Amino acid sequence: MEPSYREFLERLAAMAATQGPLGDGAFRDVSLCGMPPLPSEPGQPCTPACRLDGTTPGVIQVATDAPDADIYEGVAKLGTDAQVAVRMHRNVESQLAELSSKVGIRDGCTPVLHF
């Protein structure tokens, strides 16, 4: 494991021990993804410490070098949106599974409707 990532995980554990869980434990379905620091370009706006993952519902990307306060603030701001996204995704998956069972799709065969 890369030392900076290990340090990030240790910081998260220490923060949780002293400040309590991120989002006061309300975001149980949300995952954090530690991201390596992005190089900053002079004159460019600062990259936020936390941002929603654009491809995976319920994931908040966190810069591993972000200050503790920025991580807590970022999760507080984005946690509800991430929680809603993961629940919506699970709901869609459940609906698709139900439709698949009604249609009778098996092993790539022609669908058979069950009424």
N, CA, C and O atoms as a DFTB+ gen file, in Angstrom:
460 C
 N C O
     1  1       0.845      -1.166       0.000
     2  2       0.000       0.000       0.000
     3  2       0.894       1.234       0.000
     4  3       1.871       1.306       0.744
     5  1       0.554       2.183      -0.826
     6  2       1.336       3.413      -0.925
     7  2       1.301       4.157       0.418
     8  3       0.238       4.269       1.029
     9  1       2.448       4.664       0.882
    10  2       2.491       5.327       2.192
    11  2       1.502       6.486       2.338
    12  3       0.899       6.642       3.400
    13  1       1.322       7.299       1.296
    14  2       0.403       8.433       1.417
    15  2      -1.040       7.957       1.572
    16  3      -1.829       8.588       2.275
    17  1      -1.387       6.845       0.918
    18  2      -2.742       6.304       1.044
    19  2      -2.945       5.715       2.437
    20  3      -3.999       5.886       3.049
    21  1      -1.931       5.025       2.921
    22  2      -2.010       4.470       4.281
    23  2      -2.169       5.601       5.293
    24  3      -2.972       5.503       6.221
    25  1      -1.410       6.661       5.114
    26  2      -1.502       7.820       6.007
    27  2      -2.908       8.421       5.951
    28  3      -3.460       8.813       6.979
    29  1      -3.486       8.493       4.746
    30  2      -4.846       9.003       4.574
    31  2      -5.836       8.152       5.370
    32  3      -6.685       8.692       6.080
    33  1      -5.732       6.831       5.256
    34  2      -6.636       5.938       5.987
    35  2      -6.461       6.090       7.500
    36  3      -7.438       6.074       8.248
    37  1      -5.226       6.237       7.935
    38  2      -4.969       6.429       9.364
    39  2      -5.562       7.750       9.847
    40  3      -6.100       7.827      10.952
    41  1      -5.461       8.787       9.018
    42  2      -6.069      10.084       9.363
    43  2      -7.583       9.961       9.466
    44  3      -8.184      10.504      10.393
    45  1      -8.212       9.249       8.520
    46  2      -9.665       9.057       8.576
    47  2     -10.063       8.350       9.869
    48  3     -11.030       8.741      10.523
    49  1      -9.322       7.319      10.232
    50  2      -9.620       6.582      11.461
    51  2      -9.457       7.482      12.686
    52  3     -10.284       7.444      13.597
    53  1      -8.407       8.280      12.712
    54  2      -8.179       9.187      13.837
    55  2      -9.274      10.251      13.908
    56  3      -9.737      10.599      14.994
    57  1      -9.687      10.767      12.743
    58  2     -10.769      11.761      12.715
    59  2     -12.050      11.163      13.272
    60  3     -12.734      11.788      14.083
    61  1     -12.374       9.957      12.838
    62  2     -13.600       9.305      13.306
    63  2     -13.544       9.066      14.812
    64  3     -14.558       9.182      15.501
    65  1     -12.362       8.733      15.321
    66  2     -12.218       8.474      16.754
    67  2     -12.409       9.745      17.577
    68  3     -12.951       9.693      18.681
    69  1     -11.968      10.880      17.049
    70  2     -12.055      12.126      17.816
    71  2     -13.298      12.950      17.487
    72  3     -13.857      13.599      18.371
    73  1     -13.741      12.932      16.220
    74  2     -14.849      13.798      15.802
    75  2     -16.138      13.042      15.521
    76  3     -17.178      13.653      15.273
    77  1     -16.075      11.738      15.560
    78  2     -17.247      10.943      15.221
    79  2     -17.257      10.635      13.738
    80  3     -16.420      11.134      12.986
    81  1     -18.205       9.814      13.319
    82  2     -18.243       9.404      11.909
    83  2     -18.573      10.569      10.980
    84  3     -19.259      11.517      11.364
    85  1     -18.073      10.478       9.761
    86  2     -18.391      11.486       8.749
    87  2     -19.900      11.547       8.562
    88  3     -20.562      10.512       8.493
    89  1     -20.446      12.757       8.480
    90  2     -21.886      12.909       8.285
    91  2     -22.687      12.380       9.452
    92  3     -23.856      12.030       9.293
    93  1     -22.078      12.317      10.624
    94  2     -22.730      11.785      11.827
    95  2     -23.289      10.386      11.614
    96  3     -24.256       9.996      12.269
    97  1     -22.692       9.636      10.711
    98  2     -23.104       8.257      10.466
    99  2     -24.333       8.114       9.592
   100  3     -24.867       7.015       9.442
   101  1     -24.793       9.231       9.004
   102  2     -26.028       9.202       8.203
   103  2     -25.818       8.652       6.799
   104  3     -26.788       8.355       6.102
   105  1     -24.577       8.515       6.379
   106  2     -24.299       8.142       4.994
   107  2     -23.718       6.735       4.908
   108  3     -22.644       6.540       4.338
   109  1     -24.402       5.781       5.454
   110  2     -23.898       4.406       5.515
   111  2     -23.739       3.760       4.143
   112  3     -22.908       2.866       3.978
   113  1     -24.512       4.191       3.167
   114  2     -24.423       3.610       1.824
   115  2     -23.382       4.303       0.952
   116  3     -23.139       3.882      -0.179
   117  1     -22.772       5.353       1.468
   118  2     -21.808       6.148       0.707
   119  2     -20.406       5.584       0.909
   120  3     -20.034       5.199       2.018
   121  1     -19.638       5.542      -0.170
   122  2     -18.241       5.095      -0.107
   123  2     -17.320       6.271      -0.392
   124  3     -17.640       7.147      -1.195
   125  1     -16.179       6.278       0.274
   126  2     -15.148       7.269      -0.022
   127  2     -14.076       6.601      -0.859
   128  3     -13.700       5.454      -0.617
   129  1     -13.595       7.327      -1.834
   130  2     -12.522       6.846      -2.692
   131  2     -11.360       7.825      -2.555
   132  3     -11.436       8.959      -3.027
   133  1     -10.294       7.382      -1.911
   134  2      -9.117       8.229      -1.752
   135  2      -8.402       8.400      -3.082
   136  3      -8.000       7.424      -3.716
   137  1      -8.250       9.648      -3.496
   138  2      -7.620       9.974      -4.774
   139  2      -6.289      10.674      -4.522
   140  3      -6.178      11.489      -3.606
   141  1      -5.278      10.359      -5.332
   142  2      -3.995      11.056      -5.166
   143  2      -4.171      12.546      -5.436
   144  3      -5.038      12.945      -6.214
   145  1      -3.354      13.354      -4.798
   146  2      -3.451      14.797      -5.018
   147  2      -3.241      15.146      -6.487
   148  3      -2.391      14.570      -7.166
   149  1      -4.030      16.093      -6.956
   150  2      -3.875      16.566      -8.330
   151  2      -2.884      17.719      -8.348
   152  3      -2.932      18.586      -7.476
   153  1      -1.989      17.742      -9.326
   154  2      -1.070      18.880      -9.408
   155  2      -1.856      20.148      -9.727
   156  3      -2.740      20.143     -10.584
   157  1      -1.530      21.220      -9.039
   158  2      -2.239      22.475      -9.291
   159  2      -1.438      23.331     -10.261
   160  3      -0.213      23.421     -10.187
   161  1      -2.164      23.944     -11.159
   162  2      -1.565      24.832     -12.152
   163  2      -1.728      26.274     -11.676
   164  3      -2.787      26.634     -11.163
   165  1      -0.701      27.099     -11.836
   166  2      -0.831      28.505     -11.448
   167  2      -1.987      29.163     -12.207
   168  3      -2.124      28.998     -13.419
   169  1      -2.805      29.902     -11.478
   170  2      -3.921      30.606     -12.096
   171  2      -5.175      29.773     -12.258
   172  3      -6.221      30.304     -12.633
   173  1      -5.094      28.478     -11.986
   174  2      -6.269      27.607     -12.092
   175  2      -6.995      27.575     -10.746
   176  3      -6.370      27.692      -9.691
   177  1      -8.329      27.415     -10.793
   178  2      -9.059      27.329      -9.525
   179  2      -8.652      26.079      -8.746
   180  3      -8.284      25.057      -9.325
   181  1      -8.725      26.184      -7.448
   182  2      -8.357      25.075      -6.567
   183  2      -9.349      23.924      -6.742
   184  3     -10.558      24.146      -6.805
   185  1      -8.841      22.710      -6.819
   186  2      -9.688      21.523      -6.918
   187  2     -10.301      21.258      -5.548
   188  3      -9.587      21.268      -4.546
   189  1     -11.624      21.018      -5.484
   190  2     -12.234      20.760      -4.177
   191  2     -11.692      19.478      -3.545
   192  3     -11.294      18.545      -4.243
   193  1     -11.686      19.453      -2.228
   194  2     -11.187      18.279      -1.503
   195  2     -12.053      17.057      -1.759
   196  3     -11.552      15.933      -1.783
   197  1     -13.357      17.269      -1.951
   198  2     -14.305      16.173      -2.164
   199  2     -15.173      16.479      -3.374
   200  3     -15.552      17.625      -3.616
   201  1     -15.481      15.427      -4.130
   202  2     -16.399      15.583      -5.266
   203  2     -17.087      14.248      -5.516
   204  3     -16.553      13.182      -5.212
   205  1     -18.293      14.339      -6.082
   206  2     -19.019      13.117      -6.415
   207  2     -18.342      12.428      -7.579
   208  3     -17.901      13.080      -8.525
   209  1     -18.260      11.115      -7.513
   210  2     -17.732      10.327      -8.623
   211  2     -18.752      10.397      -9.748
   212  3     -19.937      10.148      -9.526
   213  1     -18.311      10.728     -10.931
   214  2     -19.210      10.887     -12.067
   215  2     -19.690       9.592     -12.678
   216  3     -20.599       9.609     -13.508
   217  1     -19.110       8.467     -12.294
   218  2     -19.491       7.202     -12.918
   219  2     -20.061       6.172     -11.946
   220  3     -20.767       5.257     -12.370
   221  1     -19.774       6.299     -10.673
   222  2     -20.227       5.305      -9.704
   223  2     -21.141       5.958      -8.672
   224  3     -20.688       6.783      -7.879
   225  1     -22.427       5.596      -8.675
   226  2     -23.356       6.195      -7.714
   227  2     -22.949       5.900      -6.272
   228  3     -22.551       4.784      -5.938
   229  1     -23.057       6.921      -5.430
   230  2     -22.788       6.743      -4.013
   231  2     -21.342       6.842      -3.610
   232  3     -20.995       6.525      -2.472
   233  1     -20.479       7.280      -4.523
   234  2     -19.053       7.387      -4.212
   235  2     -18.645       8.859      -4.188
   236  3     -18.932       9.620      -5.112
   237  1     -17.972       9.232      -3.113
   238  2     -17.381      10.564      -3.004
   239  2     -15.875      10.394      -3.114
   240  3     -15.263       9.656      -2.341
   241  1     -15.288      11.078      -4.074
   242  2     -13.834      11.060      -4.235
   243  2     -13.238      12.104      -3.296
   244  3     -13.702      13.243      -3.245
   245  1     -12.212      11.706      -2.558
   246  2     -11.578      12.580      -1.580
   247  2     -10.088      12.646      -1.880
   248  3      -9.429      11.615      -2.011
   249  1      -9.562      13.857      -1.988
   250  2      -8.122      14.028      -2.184
   251  2      -7.401      13.574      -0.914
   252  3      -7.729      14.026       0.183
   253  1      -6.435      12.692      -1.060
   254  2      -5.760      12.125       0.112
   255  2      -4.964      13.161       0.902
   256  3      -4.628      12.931       2.064
   257  1      -4.664      14.296       0.280
   258  2      -3.919      15.333       0.995
   259  2      -4.828      16.439       1.534
   260  3      -4.334      17.457       2.020
   261  1      -6.137      16.257       1.457
   262  2      -7.079      17.281       1.909
   263  2      -7.020      17.433       3.429
   264  3      -6.870      16.448       4.152
   265  1      -7.138      18.668       3.903
   266  2      -7.197      18.879       5.355
   267  2      -8.436      18.201       5.955
   268  3      -9.466      18.068       5.294
   269  1      -8.317      17.782       7.201
   270  2      -9.410      17.075       7.871
   271  2     -10.725      17.846       7.802
   272  3     -11.767      17.273       7.484
   273  1     -10.678      19.139       8.097
   274  2     -11.901      19.948       8.096
   275  2     -12.552      19.965       6.720
   276  3     -13.779      19.945       6.615
   277  1     -11.743      20.000       5.663
   278  2     -12.287      20.006       4.300
   279  2     -12.964      18.678       3.965
   280  3     -13.964      18.652       3.247
   281  1     -12.423      17.584       4.480
   282  2     -13.035      16.276       4.239
   283  2     -14.401      16.221       4.909
   284  3     -15.384      15.825       4.283
   285  1     -14.471      16.618       6.185
   286  2     -15.752      16.599       6.897
   287  2     -16.761      17.526       6.226
   288  3     -17.925      17.165       6.054
   289  1     -16.314      18.716       5.849
   290  2     -17.205      19.678       5.189
   291  2     -17.680      19.145       3.839
   292  3     -18.860      19.253       3.506
   293  1     -16.765      18.572       3.067
   294  2     -17.119      18.044       1.750
   295  2     -18.109      16.898       1.826
   296  3     -19.051      16.836       1.036
   297  1     -17.905      15.989       2.772
   298  2     -18.838      14.869       2.926
   299  2     -20.191      15.380       3.414
   300  3     -21.230      14.877       2.987
   301  1     -20.191      16.366       4.295
   302  2     -21.456      16.936       4.767
   303  2     -22.238      17.551       3.607
   304  3     -23.460      17.422       3.544
   305  1     -21.534      18.221       2.688
   306  2     -22.194      18.866       1.542
   307  2     -22.668      17.856       0.500
   308  3     -23.742      18.023      -0.079
   309  1     -21.884      16.818       0.257
   310  2     -22.169      15.884      -0.839
   311  2     -22.828      14.580      -0.397
   312  3     -23.342      13.831      -1.228
   313  1     -22.816      14.310       0.887
   314  2     -23.289      13.024       1.383
   315  2     -24.724      12.692       1.027
   316  3     -25.023      11.566       0.629
   317  1     -25.615      13.666       1.169
   318  2     -27.026      13.399       0.858
   319  2     -27.199      13.064      -0.611
   320  3     -27.915      12.122      -0.950
   321  1     -26.551      13.824      -1.491
   322  2     -26.645      13.536      -2.930
   323  2     -26.085      12.151      -3.252
   324  3     -26.658      11.418      -4.057
   325  1     -24.975      11.801      -2.625
   326  2     -24.379      10.478      -2.860
   327  2     -25.290       9.376      -2.335
   328  3     -25.449       8.339      -2.979
   329  1     -25.886       9.595      -1.173
   330  2     -26.799       8.613      -0.577
   331  2     -28.014       8.402      -1.480
   332  3     -28.422       7.266      -1.722
   333  1     -28.588       9.492      -1.976
   334  2     -29.747       9.402      -2.878
   335  2     -29.358       8.667      -4.157
   336  3     -30.112       7.821      -4.639
   337  1     -28.191       8.980      -4.709
   338  2     -27.750       8.349      -5.963
   339  2     -27.599       6.844      -5.808
   340  3     -28.030       6.093      -6.683
   341  1     -27.002       6.390      -4.721
   342  2     -26.801       4.947      -4.544
   343  2     -28.135       4.245      -4.310
   344  3     -28.334       3.126      -4.783
   345  1     -29.036       4.878      -3.596
   346  2     -30.357       4.261      -3.374
   347  2     -31.165       4.198      -4.662
   348  3     -31.852       3.209      -4.919
   349  1     -31.086       5.250      -5.472
   350  2     -31.779       5.231      -6.764
   351  2     -31.205       4.138      -7.658
   352  3     -31.950       3.430      -8.336
   353  1     -29.889       4.003      -7.657
   354  2     -29.230       2.973      -8.462
   355  2     -29.685       1.579      -8.025
   356  3     -29.984       0.728      -8.863
   357  1     -29.734       1.355      -6.737
   358  2     -30.190       0.054      -6.230
   359  2     -31.648      -0.205      -6.601
   360  3     -32.021      -1.337      -6.910
   361  1     -32.468       0.838      -6.571
   362  2     -33.873       0.700      -6.935
   363  2     -34.012       0.315      -8.407
   364  3     -34.808      -0.558      -8.752
   365  1     -33.238       0.966      -9.271
   366  2     -33.269       0.643     -10.705
   367  2     -32.806      -0.796     -10.926
   368  3     -33.419      -1.528     -11.703
   369  1     -31.734      -1.207     -10.254
   370  2     -31.257      -2.591     -10.386
   371  2     -32.335      -3.586      -9.959
   372  3     -32.521      -4.620     -10.601
   373  1     -33.030      -3.275      -8.892
   374  2     -34.096      -4.148      -8.407
   375  2     -35.235      -4.235      -9.423
   376  3     -35.766      -5.315      -9.679
   377  1     -35.604      -3.088      -9.998
   378  2     -36.666      -3.074     -11.008
   379  2     -36.256      -3.867     -12.244
   380  3     -37.069      -4.599     -12.810
   381  1     -35.011      -3.726     -12.662
   382  2     -34.530      -4.474     -13.828
   383  2     -34.517      -5.975     -13.555
   384  3     -34.863      -6.769     -14.429
   385  1     -34.123      -6.362     -12.359
   386  2     -34.125      -7.784     -12.008
   387  2     -35.551      -8.333     -12.022
   388  3     -35.793      -9.451     -12.477
   389  1     -36.482      -7.539     -11.524
   390  2     -37.885      -7.963     -11.522
   391  2     -38.408      -8.102     -12.949
   392  3     -39.089      -9.077     -13.270
   393  1     -38.093      -7.133     -13.804
   394  2     -38.518      -7.212     -15.207
   395  2     -37.895      -8.415     -15.904
   396  3     -38.562      -9.108     -16.672
   397  1     -36.622      -8.659     -15.635
   398  2     -35.949      -9.808     -16.253
   399  2     -36.618     -11.112     -15.856
   400  3     -36.766     -12.017     -16.677
   401  1     -37.022     -11.209     -14.593
   402  2     -37.673     -12.445     -14.160
   403  2     -39.059     -12.589     -14.788
   404  3     -39.493     -13.704     -15.076
   405  1     -39.759     -11.470     -15.002
   406  2     -41.076     -11.525     -15.642
   407  2     -40.967     -11.909     -17.109
   408  3     -41.802     -12.645     -17.635
   409  1     -39.930     -11.403     -17.761
   410  2     -39.740     -11.677     -19.184
   411  2     -39.169     -13.075     -19.377
   412  3     -39.387     -13.690     -20.420
   413  1     -38.459     -13.573     -18.410
   414  2     -37.913     -14.922     -18.485
   415  2     -36.635     -15.006     -19.289
   416  3     -36.414     -15.986     -20.001
   417  1     -35.792     -13.998     -19.186
   418  2     -34.515     -14.024     -19.904
   419  2     -33.573     -14.987     -19.189
   420  3     -33.270     -14.819     -18.008
   421  1     -33.115     -16.002     -19.927
   422  2     -32.197     -16.989     -19.359
   423  2     -31.102     -17.302     -20.369
   424  3     -31.394     -17.649     -21.513
   425  1     -29.884     -17.186     -19.966
   426  2     -28.736     -17.621     -20.776
   427  2     -28.789     -17.128     -22.215
   428  3     -28.442     -17.873     -23.132
   429  1     -29.214     -15.898     -22.428
   430  2     -29.213     -15.325     -23.772
   431  2     -30.289     -15.873     -24.688
   432  3     -30.247     -15.622     -25.892
   433  1     -31.249     -16.613     -24.158
   434  2     -32.324     -17.185     -24.981
   435  2     -33.355     -16.118     -25.312
   436  3     -33.369     -15.037     -24.723
   437  1     -34.202     -16.440     -26.249
   438  2     -35.293     -15.547     -26.606
   439  2     -36.214     -15.388     -25.399
   440  3     -36.601     -16.381     -24.782
   441  1     -36.571     -14.138     -25.055
   442  2     -37.419     -13.911     -23.893
   443  2     -38.777     -14.601     -24.026
   444  3     -39.350     -14.672     -25.113
   445  1     -39.269     -15.098     -22.915
   446  2     -40.595     -15.703     -22.831
   447  2     -41.357     -14.932     -21.769
   448  3     -40.907     -14.842     -20.626
   449  1     -42.508     -14.373     -22.132
   450  2     -43.292     -13.611     -21.168
   451  2     -44.076     -14.545     -20.264
   452  3     -44.649     -15.537     -20.714
   453  1     -44.089     -14.207     -18.970
   454  2     -44.858     -14.965     -17.985
   455  2     -45.966     -14.068     -17.467
   456  3     -45.695     -13.014     -16.891
   457  1     -47.217     -14.477     -17.668
   458  2     -48.355     -13.684     -17.185
   459  2     -49.112     -14.439     -16.149
   460  3     -50.105     -13.937     -15.622
